[in-house]
CSV table of C-alpha atoms in Angstrom, one decimal:
chain,number,residue,atom,x,y,z
A,785,MET,CA,0.0,0.0,0.0
A,786,LYS,CA,1.0,3.6,-0.5
A,787,THR,CA,2.4,5.4,2.5
A,788,LEU,CA,0.3,8.4,3.3
A,789,ASN,CA,2.2,11.4,4.6
A,790,ASN,CA,3.0,14.9,3.6
A,791,THR,CA,6.3,14.1,1.9
A,792,TYR,CA,4.9,11.4,-0.4
A,793,ILE,CA,5.2,12.6,-3.9
A,794,ILE,CA,1.6,12.2,-4.9
A,795,LYS,CA,0.1,14.1,-2.1
A,796,SER,CA,1.6,17.4,-3.2
A,797,LEU,CA,-0.4,19.0,-6.0
A,798,GLY,CA,2.8,20.6,-7.2
A,799,VAL,CA,3.3,24.1,-8.3
A,800,ALA,CA,1.9,26.1,-11.2
A,801,LEU,CA,4.0,29.0,-10.1
A,802,LEU,CA,6.8,28.3,-12.5
A,803,SER,CA,7.4,30.7,-15.2
A,804,THR,CA,4.8,29.3,-17.6
A,805,THR,CA,1.2,28.5,-16.7
A,806,LEU,CA,0.3,24.9,-16.0
A,807,LEU,CA,-2.9,24.3,-17.9
A,808,VAL,CA,-5.4,21.7,-16.8
A,809,SER,CA,-8.0,20.4,-19.3
A,810,ALA,CA,-11.4,19.7,-17.8
A,811,CYS,CA,-14.0,17.1,-18.9
A,812,LYS,CA,-17.7,18.0,-18.8
A,813,LYS,CA,-18.6,14.7,-17.1
A,814,SER,CA,-16.5,15.0,-13.9
A,815,PHE,CA,-13.4,16.9,-13.2
A,816,LEU,CA,-12.7,19.3,-10.4
A,817,ASP,CA,-10.9,22.3,-12.0
A,818,VAL,CA,-9.3,23.5,-8.7
A,819,ASP,CA,-6.8,26.3,-8.6
A,820,PRO,CA,-3.4,25.2,-7.4
A,821,GLN,CA,-2.8,25.9,-3.8
A,822,ALA,CA,0.0,27.8,-2.1
A,823,GLN,CA,1.3,29.5,-5.2
A,824,GLN,CA,4.3,31.7,-4.9
A,825,PRO,CA,5.5,34.4,-7.2
A,826,SER,CA,8.3,33.0,-9.4
A,827,SER,CA,10.7,35.6,-8.1
A,828,GLN,CA,10.4,34.1,-4.6
A,829,PHE,CA,10.8,30.6,-5.8
A,830,TRP,CA,13.9,28.5,-6.5
A,831,THR,CA,15.6,29.5,-3.3
A,832,SER,CA,15.5,26.4,-1.0
A,833,ALA,CA,15.5,22.7,-0.9
A,834,ASP,CA,11.8,22.8,-0.2
A,835,ASP,CA,11.2,24.7,-3.4
A,836,ALA,CA,13.2,22.1,-5.3
A,837,THR,CA,11.1,19.3,-3.8
A,838,LYS,CA,7.9,21.1,-4.7
A,839,ALA,CA,9.1,21.6,-8.3
A,840,VAL,CA,10.0,17.9,-8.8
A,841,ASN,CA,6.8,16.8,-7.2
A,842,ALA,CA,4.9,19.0,-9.7
A,843,ILE,CA,6.2,16.8,-12.6
A,844,TYR,CA,5.0,13.6,-10.9
A,845,ALA,CA,1.6,15.2,-10.1
A,846,ASN,CA,1.1,16.3,-13.8
A,847,LEU,CA,1.8,12.7,-15.0
A,848,ARG,CA,-1.7,11.7,-13.8
A,849,SER,CA,-3.5,14.6,-15.4
A,850,TRP,CA,-6.3,14.2,-17.9
A,851,GLU,CA,-4.0,14.8,-20.8
A,852,ASN,CA,-1.5,12.2,-19.7
A,853,VAL,CA,-3.8,9.3,-18.6
A,854,ALA,CA,-7.4,9.8,-19.8
A,855,PHE,CA,-9.1,10.4,-23.2
A,856,PRO,CA,-6.1,12.1,-25.0
A,857,ALA,CA,-3.7,9.3,-23.9
A,858,LEU,CA,-6.1,6.5,-24.6
A,859,VAL,CA,-7.1,7.6,-28.1
A,860,ILE,CA,-3.4,8.2,-29.1
A,861,GLU,CA,-1.9,5.2,-27.4
A,862,SER,CA,-4.6,2.5,-27.3
A,863,VAL,CA,-7.8,2.6,-29.3
A,864,GLY,CA,-6.0,2.5,-32.7
A,865,SER,CA,-4.8,-1.0,-31.9
A,866,ASP,CA,-6.7,-4.2,-32.6
A,867,GLU,CA,-7.0,-5.0,-28.9
A,868,ALA,CA,-9.3,-2.1,-27.9
A,869,ASP,CA,-12.6,-0.6,-29.1
A,870,LYS,CA,-14.1,2.8,-28.2
A,871,GLY,CA,-16.7,1.4,-25.8
A,872,SER,CA,-19.4,3.4,-23.9
A,873,THR,CA,-22.5,4.0,-26.1
A,874,PRO,CA,-22.5,4.7,-29.8
A,875,ASN,CA,-23.3,8.4,-29.5
A,876,ASP,CA,-20.9,9.2,-26.6
A,877,ALA,CA,-17.6,10.9,-27.5
A,878,THR,CA,-17.8,9.8,-31.1
A,879,PHE,CA,-14.5,11.4,-31.9
A,880,TRP,CA,-12.9,8.2,-30.5
A,881,ASN,CA,-14.0,6.5,-33.7
A,882,LEU,CA,-11.7,8.8,-35.8
A,883,TYR,CA,-8.7,7.2,-34.1
A,884,ASP,CA,-10.1,3.7,-34.2
A,885,THR,CA,-10.5,4.0,-38.0
A,886,TYR,CA,-7.5,6.2,-38.7
A,887,THR,CA,-9.6,9.0,-40.1
A,888,VAL,CA,-8.6,11.7,-37.6
A,889,THR,CA,-7.6,15.1,-39.0
A,890,SER,CA,-5.1,17.6,-37.5
A,891,THR,CA,-7.8,19.7,-35.9
A,892,GLU,CA,-9.2,17.0,-33.5
A,893,GLY,CA,-8.8,18.2,-30.0
A,894,SER,CA,-7.2,15.2,-28.3
A,895,LEU,CA,-4.2,15.5,-30.6
A,896,GLN,CA,-3.6,18.9,-29.1
A,897,SER,CA,-4.4,17.7,-25.5
A,898,PHE,CA,-1.9,14.9,-25.6
A,899,TRP,CA,0.8,17.1,-27.1
A,900,THR,CA,0.1,19.8,-24.5
A,901,GLY,CA,0.3,17.2,-21.6
A,902,GLN,CA,3.7,16.0,-22.7
A,903,TYR,CA,5.1,19.5,-23.2
A,904,GLN,CA,3.7,20.5,-19.7
A,905,ASN,CA,5.8,17.6,-18.3
A,906,ILE,CA,8.8,18.7,-20.3
A,907,ASN,CA,8.5,22.3,-19.3
A,908,LEU,CA,8.3,21.4,-15.6
A,909,ALA,CA,11.3,19.1,-16.0
A,910,ASN,CA,13.3,21.8,-17.8
A,911,GLN,CA,12.7,24.2,-15.1
A,912,VAL,CA,14.0,21.8,-12.5
A,913,ILE,CA,17.1,21.0,-14.6
A,914,THR,CA,17.8,24.7,-15.2
A,915,ASN,CA,17.0,26.2,-11.8
A,916,ILE,CA,17.9,23.6,-9.1
A,917,PRO,CA,21.7,23.8,-9.7
A,918,ALA,CA,21.8,27.3,-8.2
A,919,ILE,CA,20.0,26.4,-5.0
A,920,GLU,CA,22.1,25.9,-1.9
A,921,MET,CA,21.1,22.4,-0.7
A,922,ASP,CA,22.4,18.9,-0.2
A,923,GLU,CA,24.4,18.1,-3.4
A,924,ASN,CA,23.3,14.5,-3.5
A,925,LEU,CA,19.7,15.4,-3.3
A,926,LYS,CA,20.2,18.1,-5.9
A,927,ALA,CA,21.7,15.6,-8.3
A,928,ARG,CA,19.0,13.1,-7.7
A,929,PHE,CA,16.2,15.7,-8.3
A,930,ILE,CA,17.9,16.6,-11.6
A,931,ALA,CA,18.1,12.9,-12.6
A,932,GLU,CA,14.5,12.4,-11.8
A,933,ALA,CA,13.6,15.3,-14.0
A,934,LYS,CA,15.7,13.9,-16.8
A,935,PHE,CA,13.9,10.6,-16.5
A,936,LEU,CA,10.5,12.2,-16.6
A,937,ARG,CA,11.5,14.4,-19.6
A,938,ALA,CA,12.7,11.3,-21.4
A,939,LEU,CA,9.4,9.6,-20.7
A,940,SER,CA,7.4,12.4,-22.2
A,941,TYR,CA,9.7,12.7,-25.3
A,942,PHE,CA,9.4,9.0,-25.8
A,943,ARG,CA,5.6,9.3,-25.8
A,944,LEU,CA,5.8,12.2,-28.2
A,945,VAL,CA,8.2,10.7,-30.7
A,946,ARG,CA,6.1,7.5,-30.9
A,947,ALA,CA,2.9,9.5,-31.5
A,948,TYR,CA,4.1,12.2,-33.9
A,949,GLY,CA,7.5,11.3,-35.2
A,950,ASP,CA,9.7,14.5,-35.5
A,951,VAL,CA,8.8,16.9,-32.7
A,952,PRO,CA,10.2,20.2,-31.3
A,953,LEU,CA,13.1,19.4,-29.0
A,954,ARG,CA,13.2,21.7,-25.9
A,955,ILE,CA,15.8,20.9,-23.3
A,956,SER,CA,16.1,24.3,-21.7
A,957,ILE,CA,13.9,27.2,-20.7
A,958,PRO,CA,13.6,29.8,-23.5
A,959,LYS,CA,15.6,32.9,-22.7
A,960,ASP,CA,13.6,35.3,-24.9
A,961,ALA,CA,10.8,35.3,-27.5
A,962,SER,CA,13.1,34.2,-30.3
A,963,GLU,CA,13.6,30.8,-28.6
A,964,TYR,CA,9.9,30.0,-28.2
A,965,ASN,CA,9.3,29.0,-31.8
A,966,VAL,CA,11.5,26.1,-32.9
A,967,PRO,CA,11.1,23.6,-35.7
A,968,ARG,CA,10.5,19.9,-35.4
A,969,ALA,CA,13.7,18.0,-34.6
A,970,ALA,CA,14.4,14.8,-36.6
A,971,LYS,CA,13.2,11.6,-34.8
A,972,ASP,CA,16.8,10.3,-34.5
A,973,GLN,CA,17.8,13.5,-32.8
A,974,VAL,CA,14.9,13.2,-30.3
A,975,TYR,CA,15.8,9.6,-29.6
A,976,ALA,CA,19.4,10.6,-29.0
A,977,GLN,CA,18.3,13.2,-26.4
A,978,ILE,CA,16.1,10.7,-24.7
A,979,GLU,CA,18.9,8.2,-24.5
A,980,GLN,CA,21.3,10.8,-23.1
A,981,ASP,CA,18.7,11.8,-20.4
A,982,LEU,CA,18.3,8.2,-19.4
A,983,THR,CA,22.0,7.5,-19.3
A,984,ASP,CA,22.5,10.6,-17.1
A,985,ALA,CA,19.6,9.5,-14.9
A,986,ALA,CA,20.7,5.9,-14.5
A,987,THR,CA,24.1,7.0,-13.2
A,988,VAL,CA,22.6,9.0,-10.3
A,989,LEU,CA,19.2,7.5,-9.4
A,990,PRO,CA,19.1,5.0,-6.5
A,991,GLN,CA,17.8,1.4,-6.9
A,992,ASN,CA,15.3,1.8,-4.1
A,993,TYR,CA,13.7,4.5,-1.9
A,994,PRO,CA,12.3,4.6,1.6
A,995,ALA,CA,8.5,4.3,2.0
A,996,THR,CA,8.1,8.1,2.1
A,997,ASP,CA,9.5,8.4,-1.4
A,998,LEU,CA,8.0,5.2,-2.9
A,999,GLY,CA,7.1,5.8,-6.6
A,1000,ARG,CA,9.9,8.0,-7.6
A,1001,ALA,CA,12.0,7.2,-10.6
A,1002,THR,CA,14.8,4.6,-9.9
A,1003,LYS,CA,17.9,3.4,-11.6
A,1004,GLY,CA,16.0,0.4,-12.8
A,1005,ALA,CA,13.3,2.6,-14.3
A,1006,ALA,CA,15.9,4.6,-16.2
A,1007,LEU,CA,17.6,1.5,-17.5
A,1008,GLY,CA,14.3,-0.2,-18.3
A,1009,LEU,CA,12.9,2.8,-20.2
A,1010,HIS,CA,16.2,3.1,-22.1
A,1011,ALA,CA,15.9,-0.5,-23.1
A,1012,LYS,CA,12.5,0.2,-24.5
A,1013,VAL,CA,13.7,3.3,-26.4
A,1014,ALA,CA,16.5,1.1,-27.8
A,1015,LEU,CA,13.9,-1.6,-28.8
A,1016,TYR,CA,12.1,1.0,-30.9
A,1017,GLN,CA,15.4,1.7,-32.7
A,1018,LYS,CA,16.3,-2.0,-33.1
A,1019,LYS,CA,19.5,-1.5,-31.2
A,1020,TRP,CA,19.5,-5.1,-30.1
A,1021,ASN,CA,22.9,-5.1,-28.3
A,1022,ASP,CA,21.8,-2.2,-26.2
A,1023,VAL,CA,18.4,-3.8,-25.5
A,1024,LEU,CA,20.1,-6.9,-24.3
A,1025,SER,CA,22.7,-5.1,-22.2
A,1026,LEU,CA,20.2,-2.8,-20.6
A,1027,THR,CA,17.6,-5.5,-19.8
A,1028,ASN,CA,20.4,-7.8,-18.4
A,1029,GLN,CA,21.3,-5.0,-16.0
A,1030,VAL,CA,17.7,-4.6,-14.9
A,1031,MET,CA,17.3,-8.4,-14.5
A,1032,GLY,CA,20.2,-8.3,-12.0
A,1033,MET,CA,18.6,-5.7,-9.8
A,1034,GLY,CA,16.2,-7.8,-7.7
A,1035,TYR,CA,12.9,-7.4,-9.6
A,1036,ALA,CA,10.7,-10.4,-9.7
A,1037,LEU,CA,7.4,-11.4,-11.4
A,1038,PHE,CA,4.5,-11.0,-9.0
A,1039,PRO,CA,3.1,-14.5,-8.3
A,1040,ASP,CA,-0.5,-13.7,-9.2
A,1041,TYR,CA,-1.0,-12.0,-12.6
A,1042,GLU,CA,-4.5,-10.6,-11.8
A,1043,LYS,CA,-3.8,-9.4,-8.3
A,1044,GLN,CA,-0.7,-7.4,-9.3
A,1045,PHE,CA,-3.0,-4.8,-10.8
A,1046,ARG,CA,-5.1,-4.2,-7.7
A,1047,THR,CA,-4.5,-1.2,-5.6
A,1048,GLU,CA,-3.3,-3.2,-2.6
A,1049,ASN,CA,-0.4,-4.5,-4.7
A,1050,GLU,CA,0.8,-1.3,-6.2
A,1051,ASN,CA,4.6,-0.8,-6.4
A,1052,ASN,CA,5.2,-4.5,-6.0
A,1053,SER,CA,8.2,-6.6,-6.9
A,1054,GLU,CA,7.3,-6.4,-10.6
A,1055,SER,CA,6.9,-2.7,-10.8
A,1056,VAL,CA,9.7,-0.9,-12.6
A,1057,PHE,CA,7.8,2.4,-12.9
A,1058,GLU,CA,4.2,3.4,-12.0
A,1059,ILE,CA,2.4,6.7,-12.2
A,1060,GLN,CA,1.3,7.2,-8.6
A,1061,ALA,CA,-2.3,8.0,-7.7
A,1062,GLU,CA,-4.3,8.1,-4.5
A,1063,LEU,CA,-7.7,9.1,-3.3
A,1064,LEU,CA,-7.5,11.4,-0.3
A,1065,PRO,CA,-10.8,12.7,1.1
A,1066,GLY,CA,-10.4,16.4,1.6
A,1067,ASN,CA,-7.7,16.7,-1.0
A,1068,GLY,CA,-9.3,16.9,-4.4
A,1069,PRO,CA,-6.3,18.2,-6.3
A,1070,ALA,CA,-4.2,15.2,-5.3
A,1071,SER,CA,-7.0,12.8,-6.1
A,1072,ASN,CA,-7.6,13.8,-9.7
A,1073,SER,CA,-6.7,10.8,-11.7
A,1074,GLN,CA,-9.4,9.7,-14.2
A,1075,TYR,CA,-7.5,6.8,-15.6
A,1076,SER,CA,-9.8,4.2,-14.1
A,1077,GLN,CA,-12.9,6.3,-14.2
A,1078,VAL,CA,-13.0,6.6,-18.0
A,1079,GLN,CA,-12.4,2.9,-18.5
A,1080,GLY,CA,-14.5,1.6,-15.6
A,1081,VAL,CA,-17.6,-0.6,-16.1
A,1082,ALA,CA,-20.4,1.7,-17.3
A,1083,GLY,CA,-23.9,1.6,-15.9
A,1084,VAL,CA,-23.1,0.5,-12.4
A,1085,PRO,CA,-22.6,2.5,-9.2
A,1086,GLY,CA,-18.9,2.8,-8.5
A,1087,GLY,CA,-18.0,1.8,-12.1
A,1088,GLY,CA,-17.1,4.4,-14.6
A,1089,TRP,CA,-17.7,5.6,-18.2
A,1090,GLY,CA,-16.9,2.5,-20.1
A,1091,PHE,CA,-14.4,3.7,-22.7
A,1092,ASN,CA,-11.4,1.9,-24.2
A,1093,VAL,CA,-12.8,-1.6,-23.9
A,1094,PRO,CA,-11.2,-4.9,-24.9
A,1095,SER,CA,-12.0,-6.1,-28.4
A,1096,THR,CA,-13.2,-9.5,-29.6
A,1097,ALA,CA,-9.9,-9.9,-31.4
A,1098,LEU,CA,-8.1,-9.6,-28.0
A,1099,SER,CA,-10.5,-12.0,-26.3
A,1100,ALA,CA,-9.7,-14.5,-29.1
A,1101,ALA,CA,-6.0,-14.0,-29.0
A,1102,TYR,CA,-5.3,-16.0,-25.8
A,1103,GLU,CA,-4.3,-19.6,-25.8
A,1104,PRO,CA,-6.8,-22.1,-24.3
A,1105,ASN,CA,-7.1,-21.6,-20.5
A,1106,ASP,CA,-4.6,-18.8,-20.4
A,1107,PRO,CA,-5.5,-17.2,-17.0
A,1108,ARG,CA,-4.5,-13.7,-18.3
A,1109,ARG,CA,-7.7,-13.6,-20.4
A,1110,ASP,CA,-10.0,-13.4,-17.4
A,1111,ALA,CA,-7.4,-11.3,-15.5
A,1112,THR,CA,-7.4,-8.7,-18.4
A,1113,ILE,CA,-11.1,-8.7,-19.4
A,1114,ILE,CA,-14.2,-8.1,-17.3
A,1115,PHE,CA,-17.0,-9.8,-19.1
A,1116,ARG,CA,-20.7,-8.7,-19.0
A,1117,GLY,CA,-22.5,-10.9,-16.5
A,1118,GLU,CA,-19.5,-12.1,-14.5
A,1119,ILE,CA,-18.6,-11.8,-10.8
A,1120,THR,CA,-15.2,-10.4,-10.4
A,1121,PRO,CA,-12.6,-11.9,-8.1
A,1122,GLN,CA,-13.4,-9.0,-5.8
A,1123,ARG,CA,-17.0,-10.1,-5.7
A,1124,ASP,CA,-18.5,-7.3,-7.8
A,1125,THR,CA,-21.4,-8.5,-10.0
A,1126,ILE,CA,-21.4,-7.2,-13.5
A,1127,PRO,CA,-25.0,-7.0,-14.8
A,1128,THR,CA,-26.0,-8.4,-18.1
A,1129,THR,CA,-27.4,-5.1,-19.0
A,1130,VAL,CA,-24.2,-3.0,-19.0
A,1131,PRO,CA,-23.6,-1.3,-22.4
A,1132,ASN,CA,-20.5,-3.2,-23.5
A,1133,PRO,CA,-19.7,-6.9,-23.5
A,1134,MET,CA,-16.2,-6.4,-22.1
A,1135,TYR,CA,-14.2,-3.9,-19.9
A,1136,ASN,CA,-10.6,-3.4,-19.0
A,1137,GLN,CA,-9.9,-5.3,-15.8
A,1138,LYS,CA,-6.4,-3.9,-15.4
A,1139,SER,CA,-7.8,-0.5,-14.7
A,1140,TYR,CA,-10.5,-1.9,-12.5
A,1141,VAL,CA,-11.0,-0.8,-8.9
A,1142,PRO,CA,-13.6,-2.6,-6.8
A,1143,PHE,CA,-16.8,-0.7,-6.6
A,1144,ARG,CA,-16.9,-0.6,-2.8
A,1145,LEU,CA,-13.8,1.6,-2.8
A,1146,ARG,CA,-15.7,4.4,-4.5
A,1147,VAL,CA,-15.8,7.6,-2.4
A,1148,SER,CA,-18.6,10.0,-3.1
A,1149,ASN,CA,-17.7,13.2,-4.9
A,1150,PHE,CA,-14.4,11.7,-6.2
A,1151,ASN,CA,-13.6,10.1,-9.5
A,1152,GLU,CA,-14.2,6.4,-9.6
A,1153,GLY,CA,-11.0,4.5,-9.1
A,1154,ALA,CA,-8.9,7.7,-8.5
A,1155,GLN,CA,-6.6,5.7,-6.3
A,1156,GLN,CA,-5.4,3.3,-9.1
A,1157,ASN,CA,-1.8,3.7,-10.1
A,1158,ILE,CA,-1.0,3.4,-13.8
A,1159,ARG,CA,1.6,0.8,-14.7
A,1160,VAL,CA,4.1,2.2,-17.1
A,1161,LEU,CA,6.8,-0.4,-17.1
A,1162,ARG,CA,6.7,-3.9,-15.6
A,1163,TYR,CA,9.4,-6.6,-15.2
A,1164,ALA,CA,7.5,-8.9,-17.5
A,1165,ASP,CA,8.1,-6.3,-20.3
A,1166,ILE,CA,11.8,-6.3,-19.4
A,1167,LEU,CA,12.0,-10.1,-19.8
A,1168,LEU,CA,10.1,-9.9,-23.1
A,1169,MET,CA,12.4,-7.2,-24.4
A,1170,ASN,CA,15.4,-9.4,-23.3
A,1171,ALA,CA,13.9,-12.3,-25.2
A,1172,GLU,CA,13.3,-10.3,-28.3
A,1173,ALA,CA,16.8,-8.9,-28.4
A,1174,ALA,CA,18.4,-12.2,-27.7
A,1175,ASN,CA,16.5,-13.8,-30.5
A,1176,GLU,CA,17.4,-11.1,-33.0
A,1177,LEU,CA,21.0,-11.6,-32.0
A,1178,GLY,CA,20.8,-15.3,-32.6
A,1179,ASP,CA,20.7,-16.5,-29.0
A,1180,ALA,CA,17.6,-18.7,-29.0
A,1181,GLY,CA,18.5,-20.3,-25.6
A,1182,ARG,CA,18.6,-17.0,-23.8
A,1183,ALA,CA,15.4,-15.8,-25.5
A,1184,LEU,CA,13.5,-19.0,-24.5
A,1185,THR,CA,14.6,-18.6,-20.9
A,1186,SER,CA,13.2,-15.1,-20.6
A,1187,LEU,CA,10.1,-15.8,-22.6
A,1188,ASN,CA,9.2,-18.9,-20.6
A,1189,LEU,CA,9.6,-17.2,-17.3
A,1190,VAL,CA,6.7,-14.9,-18.3
A,1191,ARG,CA,4.6,-17.9,-19.5
A,1192,ALA,CA,5.3,-19.8,-16.3
A,1193,ARG,CA,4.1,-17.0,-14.1
A,1194,ALA,CA,1.0,-16.7,-16.2
A,1195,ARG,CA,0.4,-20.4,-16.0
A,1196,GLY,CA,0.4,-20.3,-12.2
A,1197,ASN,CA,-0.6,-23.6,-10.6
A,1198,ASN,CA,-2.1,-25.0,-13.7
A,1199,PRO,CA,-0.6,-28.1,-15.4
A,1200,LEU,CA,2.1,-27.7,-18.1
A,1201,THR,CA,-0.5,-28.3,-20.7
A,1202,VAL,CA,-1.7,-24.7,-20.0
A,1203,LEU,CA,0.8,-22.3,-21.7
A,1204,PRO,CA,3.4,-25.0,-22.2
A,1205,PRO,CA,7.0,-23.8,-22.5
A,1206,VAL,CA,7.9,-22.5,-26.0
A,1207,THR,CA,10.6,-24.7,-27.5
A,1208,ALA,CA,11.1,-23.4,-31.0
A,1209,THR,CA,14.6,-22.2,-31.9
A,1210,ASP,CA,14.0,-21.1,-35.4
A,1211,GLN,CA,14.4,-17.3,-35.3
A,1212,ALA,CA,11.3,-16.4,-37.3
A,1213,THR,CA,9.1,-18.8,-35.3
A,1214,LEU,CA,10.5,-17.6,-32.0
A,1215,ARG,CA,10.1,-14.0,-33.1
A,1216,ASN,CA,6.4,-14.6,-33.7
A,1217,ALA,CA,6.0,-16.3,-30.4
A,1218,ILE,CA,7.6,-13.4,-28.6
A,1219,TYR,CA,5.3,-11.0,-30.5
A,1220,LYS,CA,2.2,-13.0,-29.4
A,1221,GLU,CA,3.4,-13.1,-25.8
A,1222,ARG,CA,3.8,-9.4,-25.8
A,1223,GLN,CA,0.2,-9.1,-27.1
A,1224,VAL,CA,-1.4,-11.1,-24.3
A,1225,GLU,CA,1.0,-10.3,-21.4
A,1226,LEU,CA,0.8,-6.5,-21.9
A,1227,ALA,CA,-2.8,-6.3,-23.2
A,1228,MET,CA,-4.7,-3.1,-22.4
A,1229,GLU,CA,-1.5,-1.4,-21.1
A,1230,ASN,CA,-1.2,1.1,-24.0
A,1231,ASP,CA,1.6,-0.8,-25.6
A,1232,ARG,CA,0.1,-2.8,-28.5
A,1233,TYR,CA,-0.5,0.0,-31.0
A,1234,PHE,CA,3.0,1.3,-31.2
A,1235,ASP,CA,4.5,-2.1,-30.6
A,1236,VAL,CA,3.0,-3.5,-33.8
A,1237,ILE,CA,4.1,-0.5,-35.8
A,1238,ARG,CA,7.7,-0.6,-34.6
A,1239,GLN,CA,7.7,-4.4,-35.5
A,1240,GLY,CA,6.8,-3.3,-39.1
A,1241,ARG,CA,3.4,-5.1,-39.0
A,1242,GLY,CA,1.0,-2.2,-39.0
A,1243,LEU,CA,-0.5,-3.0,-42.4
A,1244,GLU,CA,-0.7,-6.7,-41.6
A,1245,VAL,CA,-2.4,-6.2,-38.3
A,1246,PHE,CA,-4.3,-2.9,-38.6
A,1247,GLY,CA,-4.9,-2.9,-42.3
A,1248,PRO,CA,-8.4,-4.4,-42.0
A,1249,LYS,CA,-9.3,-1.5,-39.8
A,1250,GLY,CA,-8.2,1.0,-42.5
A,1251,TRP,CA,-4.5,1.6,-41.4
A,1252,LYS,CA,-2.3,2.9,-44.3
A,1253,ALA,CA,1.4,2.4,-44.6
A,1254,ASN,CA,3.6,5.6,-45.0
A,1255,LYS,CA,0.9,7.6,-43.1
A,1256,ASN,CA,-0.5,6.0,-40.0
A,1257,GLU,CA,2.8,5.1,-38.4
A,1258,VAL,CA,2.3,8.5,-36.7
A,1259,TRP,CA,-0.6,10.8,-35.9
A,1260,PRO,CA,-1.1,14.2,-37.4
A,1261,VAL,CA,0.7,17.2,-35.8
A,1262,PRO,CA,-2.0,19.3,-34.1
A,1263,GLN,CA,-3.0,22.1,-36.5
A,1264,GLN,CA,-3.1,24.6,-33.6
A,1265,GLU,CA,0.6,24.1,-33.1
A,1266,ILE,CA,1.3,24.6,-36.8
A,1267,ASP,CA,-0.8,27.8,-36.7
A,1268,LEU,CA,0.9,29.1,-33.6
A,1269,SER,CA,4.3,28.5,-35.2
A,1270,GLY,CA,3.4,30.6,-38.2
A,1271,GLY,CA,4.0,27.6,-40.4
A,1272,LEU,CA,7.4,26.7,-39.0
A,1273,LEU,CA,6.1,23.4,-37.8
A,1274,THR,CA,5.2,21.1,-40.7
A,1275,GLN,CA,2.5,18.4,-41.0
A,1276,ASN,CA,3.2,14.7,-41.2
A,1277,PRO,CA,2.7,13.1,-44.7
A,1278,GLY,CA,-0.8,12.2,-45.7
A,1279,TYR,CA,-2.5,14.5,-43.3
């Protein structure tokens, strides 16, 4: 369980006092648009260790904002895949269909919201990296704060470069008006900056924290995210080296696949990085996550809105008796392991079980499931990246070892006839087995869409839904950004 005290990173709303305004998007259904508390003029900030702590906490706080975890993130990172459908009712938030069918145009608002959310994070990180060095404070803590900011900046740039390709690269605070308007940097340049940030972070960040700082970026998180960035660039030697380092750091697969996603098991042995969230009565600004709310079971008290639901293709993707199917999908009419009855009358046949919070934990006047952390990187992903890199480098034995660890945990106490160990050593056959394992192990975790694209299988997998090669590898750049740049920013081909 999360430790509840004043220093815990999620309890501080953070600061919007920094030199640019922190914008918060609201949703008409349920979102408390509360002014940040305890603002200070920027001229009185950046003077103490306490200011530095608040500034770093502000980045973490923004990670769970609407733009980062709710509609904008889900339409950009999930619903375009074959594993997820829009959900809810046909006439509710119909713009989701534009992403599901790849017919979205550059003026659709969620493109802008997701872009804005990532650059908010980057702006907050840049202010930390720029201003904390001048503060008189403990040098070790100063270095750690800067490393945390670099990790979080890298995370947002990774999300941006996957979604839009070339993007403006901002690694410092603009000194004057001439530095505000910058062109898109080449994707390779963005990736190079991400890798530099993660390399810097990994040299400083600790492997573990005390309970009061649980959830902050660690050395393992920096190495693990770096491995994923390298995976997207097919730097197989780097992927193998980085994942091997993480595999030697004490992480372990959580014994029960389903239970690892419940709130009582957050930050467990498998967690490499999670976006922290908590529901604190009396503290609405710190309890603002809508990640679970927008995906929760619609039509039941304590449920949610019912968006981003598992597809029939996902349901059919699992091998016979794979326990992960029932641990990933809440089916209409079932009784959950937490004893919630799902009526046969709910609008959708399936819902995301990984974002599910038991209905009894709902607190009136707060978002459903606001206490649910968002899993960003799990040890199972590290093992599967290790398996993929080893296979691409011709080491089938190592690939099989890592792959079968993931399958063995999923199998649980079932006999070996359930999810039997993979034995194929042919590179192409093993590659497909690893791709399949990624699909079912990481289902509904906002990984599938860009995973398939970086594998070069977009047309094969998403073509039946309307996906087009040489266009839909990325989403359109928000038209508002192009307009604000005076045309300096350019649009992606095909849009």
